[in-house]
Short mmCIF file of C-alpha atoms in Angstrom, two decimals:
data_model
loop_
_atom_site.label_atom_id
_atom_site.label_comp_id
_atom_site.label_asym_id
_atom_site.label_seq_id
_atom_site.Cartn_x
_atom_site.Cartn_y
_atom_site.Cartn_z
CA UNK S 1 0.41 -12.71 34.33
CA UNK S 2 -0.68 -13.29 31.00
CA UNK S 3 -2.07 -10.65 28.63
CA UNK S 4 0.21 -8.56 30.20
CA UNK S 5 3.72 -6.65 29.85
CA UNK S 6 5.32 -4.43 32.08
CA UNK S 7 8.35 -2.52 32.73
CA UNK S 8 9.22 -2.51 36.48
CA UNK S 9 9.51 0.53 38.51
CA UNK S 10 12.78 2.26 39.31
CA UNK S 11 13.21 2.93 43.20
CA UNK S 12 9.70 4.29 44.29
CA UNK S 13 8.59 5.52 41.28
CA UNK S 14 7.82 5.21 37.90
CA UNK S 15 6.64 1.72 35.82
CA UNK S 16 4.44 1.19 33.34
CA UNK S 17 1.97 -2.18 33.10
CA UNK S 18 0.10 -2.98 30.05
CA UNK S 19 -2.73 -5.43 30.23
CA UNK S 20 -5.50 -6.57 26.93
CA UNK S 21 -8.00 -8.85 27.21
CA UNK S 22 -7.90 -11.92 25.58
CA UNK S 23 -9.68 -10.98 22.51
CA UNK S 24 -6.80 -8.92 21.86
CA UNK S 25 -3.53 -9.21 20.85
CA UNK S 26 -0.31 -6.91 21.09
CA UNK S 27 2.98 -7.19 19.70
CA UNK S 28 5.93 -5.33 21.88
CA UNK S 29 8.12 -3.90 19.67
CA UNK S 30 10.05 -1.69 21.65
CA UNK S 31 11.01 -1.04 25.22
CA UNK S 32 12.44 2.15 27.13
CA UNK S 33 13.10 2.54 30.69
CA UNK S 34 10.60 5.66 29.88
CA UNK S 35 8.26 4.21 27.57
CA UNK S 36 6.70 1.12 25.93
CA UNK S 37 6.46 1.02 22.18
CA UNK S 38 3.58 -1.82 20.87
CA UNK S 39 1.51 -2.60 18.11
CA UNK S 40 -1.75 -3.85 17.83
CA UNK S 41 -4.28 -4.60 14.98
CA UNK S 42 -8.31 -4.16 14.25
CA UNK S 43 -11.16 -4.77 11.85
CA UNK S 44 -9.64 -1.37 10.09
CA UNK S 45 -5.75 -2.11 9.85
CA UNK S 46 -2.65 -1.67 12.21
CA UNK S 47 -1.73 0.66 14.89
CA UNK S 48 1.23 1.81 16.84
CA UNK S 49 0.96 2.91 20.74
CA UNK S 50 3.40 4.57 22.62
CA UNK S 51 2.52 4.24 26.70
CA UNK S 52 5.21 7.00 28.02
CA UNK S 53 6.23 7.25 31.75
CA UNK S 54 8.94 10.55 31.69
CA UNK S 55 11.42 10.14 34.66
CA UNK S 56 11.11 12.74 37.27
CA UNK S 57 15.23 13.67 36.61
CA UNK S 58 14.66 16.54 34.30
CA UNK S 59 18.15 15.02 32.81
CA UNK S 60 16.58 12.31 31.89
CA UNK S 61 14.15 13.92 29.53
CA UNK S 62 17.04 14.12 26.57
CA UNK S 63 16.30 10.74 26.68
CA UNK S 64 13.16 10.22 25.99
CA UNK S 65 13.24 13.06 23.98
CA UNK S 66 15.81 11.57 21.17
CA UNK S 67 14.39 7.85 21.48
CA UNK S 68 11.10 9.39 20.47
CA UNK S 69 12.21 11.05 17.45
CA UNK S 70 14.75 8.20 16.83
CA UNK S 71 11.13 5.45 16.92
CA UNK S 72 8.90 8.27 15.16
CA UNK S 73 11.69 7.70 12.07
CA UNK S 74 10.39 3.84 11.74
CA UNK S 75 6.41 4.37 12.48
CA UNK S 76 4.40 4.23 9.47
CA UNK S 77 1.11 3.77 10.62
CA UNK S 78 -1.29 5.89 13.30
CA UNK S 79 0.30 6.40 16.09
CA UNK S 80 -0.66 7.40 19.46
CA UNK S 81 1.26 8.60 22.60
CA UNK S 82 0.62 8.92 26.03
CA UNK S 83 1.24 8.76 29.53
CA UNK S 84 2.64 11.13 32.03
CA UNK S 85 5.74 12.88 30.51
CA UNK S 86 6.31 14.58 33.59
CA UNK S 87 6.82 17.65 32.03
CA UNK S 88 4.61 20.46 30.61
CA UNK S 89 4.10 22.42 27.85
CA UNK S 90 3.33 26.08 28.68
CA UNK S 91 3.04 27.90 32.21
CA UNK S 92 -0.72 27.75 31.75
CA UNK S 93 -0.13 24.15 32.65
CA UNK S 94 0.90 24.86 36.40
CA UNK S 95 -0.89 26.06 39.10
CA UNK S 96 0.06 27.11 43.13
CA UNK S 97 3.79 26.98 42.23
CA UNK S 98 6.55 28.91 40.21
CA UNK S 99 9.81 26.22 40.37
CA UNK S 100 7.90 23.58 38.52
CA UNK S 101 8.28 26.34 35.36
CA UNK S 102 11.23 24.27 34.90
CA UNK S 103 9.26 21.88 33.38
CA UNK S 104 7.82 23.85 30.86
CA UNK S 105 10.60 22.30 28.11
CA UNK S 106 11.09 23.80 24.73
CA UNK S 107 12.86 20.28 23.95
CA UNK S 108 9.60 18.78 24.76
CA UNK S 109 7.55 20.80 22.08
CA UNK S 110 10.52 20.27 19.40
CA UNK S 111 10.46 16.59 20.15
CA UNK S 112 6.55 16.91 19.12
CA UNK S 113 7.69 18.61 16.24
CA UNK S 114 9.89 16.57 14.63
CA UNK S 115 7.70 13.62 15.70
CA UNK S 116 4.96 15.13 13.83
CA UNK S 117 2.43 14.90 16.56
CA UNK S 118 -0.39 16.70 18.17
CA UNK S 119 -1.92 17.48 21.13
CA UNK S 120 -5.34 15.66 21.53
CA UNK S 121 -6.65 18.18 23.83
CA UNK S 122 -8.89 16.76 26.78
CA UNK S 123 -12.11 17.17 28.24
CA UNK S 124 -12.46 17.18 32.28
CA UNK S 125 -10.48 18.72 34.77
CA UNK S 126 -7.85 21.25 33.63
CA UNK S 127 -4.94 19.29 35.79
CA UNK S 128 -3.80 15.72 35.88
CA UNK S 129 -1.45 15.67 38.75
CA UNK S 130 -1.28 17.31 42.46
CA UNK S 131 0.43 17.31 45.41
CA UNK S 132 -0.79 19.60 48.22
CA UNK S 133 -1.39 23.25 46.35
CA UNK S 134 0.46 22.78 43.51
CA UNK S 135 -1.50 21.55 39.87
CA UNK S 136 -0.09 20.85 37.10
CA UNK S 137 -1.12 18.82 33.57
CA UNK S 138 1.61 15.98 33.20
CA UNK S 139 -0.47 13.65 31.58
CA UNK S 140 -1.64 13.78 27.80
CA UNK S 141 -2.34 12.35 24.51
CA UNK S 142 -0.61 12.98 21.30
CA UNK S 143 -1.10 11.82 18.01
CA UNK S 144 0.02 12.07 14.48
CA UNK S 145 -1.61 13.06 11.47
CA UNK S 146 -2.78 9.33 10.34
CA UNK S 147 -4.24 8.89 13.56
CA UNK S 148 -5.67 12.10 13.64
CA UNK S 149 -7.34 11.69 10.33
CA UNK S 150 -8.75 7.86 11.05
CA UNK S 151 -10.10 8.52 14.66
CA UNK S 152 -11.40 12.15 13.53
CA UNK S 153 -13.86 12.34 16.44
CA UNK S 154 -11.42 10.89 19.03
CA UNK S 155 -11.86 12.59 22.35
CA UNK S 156 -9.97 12.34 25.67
CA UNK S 157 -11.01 12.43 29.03
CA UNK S 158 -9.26 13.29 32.63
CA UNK S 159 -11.16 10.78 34.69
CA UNK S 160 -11.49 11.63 38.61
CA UNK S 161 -8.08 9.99 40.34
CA UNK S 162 -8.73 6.87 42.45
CA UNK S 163 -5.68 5.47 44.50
CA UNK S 164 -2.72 7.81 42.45
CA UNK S 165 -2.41 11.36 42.39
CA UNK S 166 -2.53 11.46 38.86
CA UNK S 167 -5.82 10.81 36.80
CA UNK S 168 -6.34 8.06 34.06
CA UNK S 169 -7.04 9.08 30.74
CA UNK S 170 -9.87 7.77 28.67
CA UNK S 171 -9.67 8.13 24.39
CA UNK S 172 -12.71 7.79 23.03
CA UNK S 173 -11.39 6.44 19.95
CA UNK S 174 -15.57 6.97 18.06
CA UNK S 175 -15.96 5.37 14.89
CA UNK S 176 -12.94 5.50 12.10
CA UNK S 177 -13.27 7.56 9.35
CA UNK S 178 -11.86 5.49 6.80
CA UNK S 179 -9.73 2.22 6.38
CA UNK S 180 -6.06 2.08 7.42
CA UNK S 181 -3.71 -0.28 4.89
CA UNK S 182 -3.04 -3.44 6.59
CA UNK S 183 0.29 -4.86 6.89
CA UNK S 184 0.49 -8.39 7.15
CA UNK S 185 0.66 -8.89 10.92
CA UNK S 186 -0.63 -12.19 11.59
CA UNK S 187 -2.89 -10.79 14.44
CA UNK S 188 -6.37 -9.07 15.02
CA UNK S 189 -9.17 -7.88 17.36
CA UNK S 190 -12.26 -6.40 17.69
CA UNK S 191 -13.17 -3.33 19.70
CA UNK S 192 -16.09 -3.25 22.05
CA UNK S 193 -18.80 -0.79 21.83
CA UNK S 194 -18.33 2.04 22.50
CA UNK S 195 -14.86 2.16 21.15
CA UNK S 196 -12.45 3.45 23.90
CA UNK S 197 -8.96 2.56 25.77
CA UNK S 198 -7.85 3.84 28.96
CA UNK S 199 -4.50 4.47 29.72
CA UNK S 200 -3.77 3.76 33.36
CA UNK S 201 0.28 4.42 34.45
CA UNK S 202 1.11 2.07 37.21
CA UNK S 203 2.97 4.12 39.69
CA UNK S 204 4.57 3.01 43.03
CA UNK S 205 5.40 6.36 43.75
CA UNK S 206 4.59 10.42 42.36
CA UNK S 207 6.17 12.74 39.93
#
């Protein structure tokens, strides 16, 4: 399929599937069994996008962990991240079960840290993910500072699942505050009114 990139699924789960229209175009720069690293450019310079799928081995996390701070070391320009990390931050993230506390990761905060990035925060439903009683908020959007200050009134949204037990994520990216240096790429698009991307993880099977 063209306009398109994906990295397959492993067993029943995971995968991630990027697709742009044609008015767009996307450089891959990077790819992780957990994540997809691309760039893209508009009117208002270059950014980075980081479209993260975490594994559901909690021993896999280290990985994605380091390779995120290892990439964070090269990115000079906004940068956004998201996806389902399948993981959480604090216990206020869970609900209707005690052993998924596991997930709350310190590693997972310091790996924010030292990428210099920041919670985006959401509007909607508290959760992102269930599975009979249990609730908990495995998706999100982070961002670092650049971003933060050229998207100021960037909001995201939990949008109502469809045919996944997770729920997309809509960034509202409003209107940029203020130009972002160009560098050079050869490439450029235009976003539509009103300004937004939605971040859909293809998933052949749950966290």
């Amino acid at each position: 399929m063209s306009n398109s990139h994906r990295i397959e699924a492993w067993g029943f789960s995971g995968g991630i599937w990027l697709l742009w229209r044609n008015n767009v175009c996307v450089e891959i720069k990077l790819q992780h069994f957990q994540f997809l690293h691309f760039s893209l450019r508009v009117d208002f310079g270059e950014m980075e996008f980081t479209g993260v799928y975490g594994s559901p081995q909690l021993a896999m996390h280290c990985y994605l962990w380091e390779n995120l701070c290892q990439l964070a070391s090269y990115v000079q320009s906004p940068w956004y991240v998201a996806g389902d990390f399948n993981a959480i931050l604090s216990a206020d993230e869970i609900r209707g079960s005690t052993t998924s506390l596991r997930r709350c990761c310190r590693r997972f905060q310091n790996c924010m840290d030292t990428c210099s990035l920041e919670d985006l925060g959401y509007q909607g439903p508290q959760f992102t993910w269930h599975r009979g009683l249990v609730w908990e908020r495995l998706d999100r959007a982070l961002a670092n500072q650049s971003w933060l200050q050229t998207f100021p009134s960037a909001q995201v949204f939990h949008l109502p699942t469809l045919c996944s037990d997770h729920c997309p994520l809509l960034i509202d990216l409003g209107v940029p505050q203020q130009p972002v240096p160009l560098q050079g790429l050869p490439f450029r698009f235009q976003i539509g009114m009103p300004q937004c991307l939605v971040v859909l993880f293809a998933e052949n099977g749950s966290s």
